[in-house]
Amino acid sequence: MLDVRPITAFHDNYIWMVRGAGEPRSVAVVDPGDAGPVLAALEADGLRLEAILATHHHADHVGGIARLVAATGAKVFGPARERIPVDCEQLAGGERARLDSLGLEFEVLDVPGHTAGHVAFVGHGALFCGDTLFSAGCGRLFEGTAAQMLASLEALGDLPDETRVYCGHEYTEANLRFALAVEPGNSAIMDYVKRAAAIRAEGRPTLPSTIGLEKRVNPFLRCSHENVKSSAERRAGRKLPTTVAVFAAIRSWKDTF
Ligand SMILES: [Zn+2]
């Protein structure tokens, strides 16, 4: 059993609050960029923060960790290859984050691209992927290469279709506008545009998504599809012989979209 709820932070960040089948009042949070809203949520429901998971070093994902640790003593799990603001259990791909009091365990995946040491956490049918995979989009390439990011996204795309995808930001509607520019004839994208607009009009998160949905709508998971390739080639004005070249072309197209 995994219960996940969003805590909104800043303009469009989500801090995911996680509960398992263990102690009913024990929770963990993923990527707390701001301590304030987490402390408020803990206080409102009488919850105890046992653990913090961090996917990468950007301040809007780790900025609240030091204050949360000082206030709660929570144990921190972070990426092995990045520096985050407090001492933590540093985890690399293939290792596990064990949250004993919550009865939860997550496998760590190395997903470089947005940052060089970005990790994701997967378990109990859920994926916490920080700024690597967004619904209908992906993170910018700040530290990694297109080839690294594509490999990271392909690894996430290999997870079971029903895996629930908890991303770090609410970017879905803007991403869908771009996805439709890449694939104007993709009816799954058109359907999702309507559904996302209705959800956002009610003030609810479009997340979690699923891997199955992302494989139908997300251009960055569809670089080997003919429609995406030809669209990228039209935009680039030349043939793109590899999937990495297609990915790089649509990533830089999105940067200025
Ligand atoms: Zn980031």
Coordinates of C-alpha atoms and ligand atoms in Angstrom, one line a residue:
M1 CA 0.0 0.0 0.0
L2 CA 1.3 3.4 -1.0
D3 CA -0.5 6.6 -0.3
V4 CA 0.9 9.7 -2.0
R5 CA -0.4 13.2 -1.8
P6 CA 0.9 16.5 -3.2
I7 CA 2.1 19.4 -1.2
T8 CA 2.4 22.4 -3.5
A9 CA 5.4 24.7 -3.2
F10 CA 6.7 27.8 -5.0
H11 CA 5.0 28.4 -8.3
D12 CA 4.6 24.9 -9.7
N13 CA 6.7 22.4 -7.6
Y14 CA 5.2 19.4 -6.0
I15 CA 6.6 17.9 -2.8
W16 CA 5.2 14.4 -2.6
M17 CA 4.2 13.2 0.8
V18 CA 4.3 9.4 1.1
R19 CA 2.7 6.9 3.5
G20 CA 3.0 3.2 3.6
A21 CA 1.5 0.2 5.5
G22 CA 3.7 0.8 8.5
E23 CA 3.2 3.3 11.3
P24 CA 0.1 5.2 10.3
R25 CA 1.4 8.6 11.3
S26 CA 4.9 8.1 9.8
V27 CA 5.5 9.8 6.4
A28 CA 8.3 10.6 4.0
V29 CA 8.6 13.5 1.5
V30 CA 10.2 13.6 -1.9
D31 CA 12.1 16.7 -3.0
P32 CA 11.2 19.3 -0.2
G33 CA 12.4 22.5 -1.8
D34 CA 10.6 24.4 0.9
A35 CA 10.2 23.3 4.6
G36 CA 7.2 25.6 5.4
P37 CA 4.4 23.8 3.6
V38 CA 5.7 20.4 4.7
L39 CA 5.8 21.4 8.4
A40 CA 2.3 22.8 8.0
A41 CA 1.0 19.6 6.5
L42 CA 2.7 17.5 9.3
E43 CA 1.2 19.7 11.9
A44 CA -2.3 19.8 10.4
D45 CA -2.6 16.0 10.4
G46 CA -0.4 15.1 13.4
L47 CA 2.1 13.3 11.2
R48 CA 5.8 12.5 11.9
L49 CA 8.4 13.0 9.2
E50 CA 10.6 9.9 9.1
A51 CA 12.5 10.2 5.9
I52 CA 13.3 12.6 3.0
L53 CA 14.1 11.4 -0.5
A54 CA 16.1 13.8 -2.8
T55 CA 16.3 13.3 -6.5
H56 CA 18.9 16.0 -7.4
H57 CA 20.7 19.0 -6.0
H58 CA 18.6 21.9 -7.4
A59 CA 17.5 24.3 -4.6
D60 CA 13.8 24.0 -5.5
H61 CA 14.1 20.3 -4.6
V62 CA 16.4 20.3 -1.6
G63 CA 16.1 23.8 -0.1
G64 CA 13.9 22.8 2.7
I65 CA 15.8 19.7 3.8
A66 CA 18.2 21.2 6.4
R67 CA 15.3 22.9 8.3
L68 CA 13.1 19.7 8.1
V69 CA 16.0 17.6 9.5
A70 CA 16.5 20.1 12.3
A71 CA 12.8 20.1 13.1
T72 CA 12.1 16.4 12.8
G73 CA 15.3 14.4 12.7
A74 CA 14.2 12.7 9.5
K75 CA 16.7 10.4 7.7
V76 CA 17.7 11.7 4.3
F77 CA 18.4 9.6 1.2
G78 CA 20.0 11.4 -1.7
P79 CA 22.0 10.9 -4.9
A80 CA 25.5 9.4 -4.5
R81 CA 27.0 11.7 -7.1
E82 CA 25.6 15.1 -6.1
R83 CA 26.0 17.3 -3.1
I84 CA 22.9 18.1 -1.1
P85 CA 22.8 20.4 1.9
V86 CA 22.9 17.8 4.7
D87 CA 24.6 14.5 5.4
C88 CA 22.5 11.7 3.9
E89 CA 22.6 8.1 2.9
Q90 CA 24.0 8.4 -0.6
L91 CA 22.4 6.0 -3.1
A92 CA 23.3 5.1 -6.7
G93 CA 21.5 3.0 -9.3
G94 CA 20.6 -0.5 -8.1
E95 CA 20.7 0.4 -4.4
R96 CA 17.6 0.7 -2.3
A97 CA 16.1 3.3 0.1
R98 CA 14.6 1.4 3.0
L99 CA 12.0 3.3 4.9
D100 CA 11.4 0.7 7.6
S101 CA 8.9 2.5 9.8
L102 CA 6.8 3.2 6.8
G103 CA 7.0 -0.3 5.5
L104 CA 8.3 1.0 2.2
E105 CA 11.4 0.3 0.0
F106 CA 12.3 2.0 -3.2
E107 CA 14.8 1.0 -5.8
V108 CA 17.2 3.8 -7.0
L109 CA 17.7 4.4 -10.7
D110 CA 20.5 6.6 -12.1
V111 CA 18.8 9.0 -14.5
P112 CA 21.5 11.6 -15.5
G113 CA 20.6 14.3 -18.0
H114 CA 18.9 17.2 -16.2
T115 CA 21.7 17.1 -13.7
A116 CA 24.8 14.8 -13.8
G117 CA 23.9 12.7 -10.8
H118 CA 20.1 12.8 -10.9
V119 CA 18.4 9.7 -9.4
A120 CA 14.8 8.4 -9.4
F121 CA 13.0 6.2 -6.9
V122 CA 10.7 3.4 -8.0
G123 CA 8.6 1.0 -5.9
H124 CA 5.1 0.0 -4.9
G125 CA 3.9 0.9 -8.4
A126 CA 5.1 4.5 -8.2
L127 CA 8.0 6.4 -9.8
F128 CA 9.4 9.6 -8.3
C129 CA 11.5 11.1 -11.1
G130 CA 12.2 14.7 -10.0
D131 CA 13.0 16.8 -13.1
T132 CA 13.9 13.9 -15.5
L133 CA 10.4 13.0 -16.8
F134 CA 7.5 15.4 -16.8
S135 CA 4.1 14.6 -18.0
A136 CA 4.3 15.2 -21.8
G137 CA 7.8 16.5 -21.4
C138 CA 11.3 16.1 -19.8
G139 CA 13.8 18.2 -17.9
R140 CA 16.2 20.6 -19.5
L141 CA 19.7 19.4 -20.1
F142 CA 21.6 21.5 -17.6
E143 CA 24.5 19.1 -16.9
G144 CA 24.1 16.0 -19.0
T145 CA 24.1 15.2 -22.7
A146 CA 21.2 14.3 -25.0
A147 CA 22.4 10.7 -25.1
Q148 CA 22.4 10.5 -21.3
M149 CA 18.9 11.9 -21.0
L150 CA 17.5 9.8 -23.8
A151 CA 19.0 6.6 -22.1
S152 CA 17.5 7.8 -18.7
L153 CA 14.1 8.3 -20.3
E154 CA 14.2 5.0 -22.1
A155 CA 14.9 3.3 -18.8
L156 CA 11.9 5.0 -17.3
G157 CA 9.8 4.0 -20.3
D158 CA 10.8 0.4 -19.7
L159 CA 8.9 0.4 -16.4
P160 CA 5.4 -1.3 -16.4
D161 CA 2.8 0.8 -18.2
E162 CA 0.6 1.1 -15.0
T163 CA 3.5 2.7 -13.0
R164 CA 2.3 6.0 -11.5
V165 CA 4.6 8.9 -12.4
Y166 CA 5.1 11.6 -9.8
C167 CA 7.1 14.4 -11.3
G168 CA 8.6 17.5 -9.7
H169 CA 6.6 20.1 -11.4
E170 CA 3.1 20.9 -12.8
Y171 CA 4.2 21.6 -16.4
T172 CA 1.7 19.4 -18.1
E173 CA -0.4 21.9 -20.0
A174 CA 2.6 23.8 -21.4
N175 CA 4.2 20.5 -22.3
L176 CA 1.1 19.3 -24.1
R177 CA 1.1 22.5 -26.3
F178 CA 4.6 21.6 -27.4
A179 CA 3.7 17.9 -27.9
L180 CA 0.9 18.9 -30.2
A181 CA 3.2 21.0 -32.2
V182 CA 5.5 18.0 -32.7
E183 CA 2.6 15.6 -33.4
P184 CA -0.5 17.6 -34.6
G185 CA -2.3 14.4 -35.5
N186 CA -1.9 12.5 -32.2
S187 CA -5.4 12.0 -30.8
A188 CA -4.1 10.8 -27.4
I189 CA -2.5 14.2 -27.0
M190 CA -5.7 16.0 -28.0
D191 CA -7.7 14.0 -25.5
Y192 CA -5.1 14.7 -22.8
V193 CA -5.2 18.5 -23.6
K194 CA -8.9 18.5 -22.8
R195 CA -8.6 16.3 -19.7
A196 CA -5.7 18.4 -18.3
A197 CA -7.5 21.6 -18.8
A198 CA -10.6 20.3 -16.9
I199 CA -8.4 19.1 -14.0
R200 CA -6.4 22.3 -13.8
A201 CA -9.7 24.3 -13.9
E202 CA -10.6 22.5 -10.7
G203 CA -7.2 23.4 -9.2
R204 CA -6.1 19.8 -9.0
P205 CA -2.7 18.3 -10.1
T206 CA -2.6 16.5 -13.4
L207 CA -0.2 14.1 -11.7
P208 CA 0.4 11.3 -11.2
S209 CA 0.6 10.3 -14.9
T210 CA 1.4 6.7 -15.9
I211 CA 4.2 5.3 -18.0
G212 CA 1.6 3.9 -20.4
L213 CA 0.1 7.4 -20.9
E214 CA 3.5 9.0 -21.3
K215 CA 4.4 6.5 -24.0
R216 CA 1.4 7.7 -26.0
V217 CA 1.7 11.5 -25.6
N218 CA 5.3 12.4 -24.6
P219 CA 7.4 13.4 -27.6
F220 CA 10.6 12.7 -25.6
L221 CA 9.6 9.0 -25.1
R222 CA 8.5 8.8 -28.8
C223 CA 11.8 9.8 -30.6
S224 CA 11.8 6.6 -32.6
H225 CA 8.2 7.1 -33.9
E226 CA 8.1 8.2 -37.5
N227 CA 5.9 11.2 -36.9
V228 CA 8.2 12.6 -34.2
K229 CA 11.3 11.9 -36.3
S230 CA 9.9 13.6 -39.5
S231 CA 8.6 16.6 -37.4
A232 CA 12.1 17.0 -35.8
E233 CA 13.7 16.7 -39.3
R234 CA 11.5 19.4 -40.7
R235 CA 12.3 21.7 -37.8
A236 CA 16.1 20.9 -38.1
G237 CA 16.1 21.2 -41.9
R238 CA 18.1 18.1 -42.2
K239 CA 18.0 14.3 -41.9
L240 CA 18.4 13.1 -38.3
P241 CA 20.0 9.6 -38.6
T242 CA 19.8 8.5 -34.9
T243 CA 17.3 8.6 -32.1
V244 CA 19.7 10.7 -30.1
A245 CA 19.8 13.3 -32.9
V246 CA 16.0 13.3 -32.9
F247 CA 15.9 13.7 -29.2
A248 CA 18.4 16.5 -29.2
A249 CA 16.5 18.3 -32.0
I250 CA 13.2 18.3 -30.1
R251 CA 14.8 19.1 -26.8
S252 CA 16.4 22.3 -28.3
W253 CA 13.1 23.1 -30.1
K254 CA 11.3 22.9 -26.8
D255 CA 13.9 25.2 -25.2
T256 CA 12.7 28.1 -27.4
F257 CA 9.1 27.0 -27.8
Ligands
ZN1 ZN 15.9 20.6 -11.3

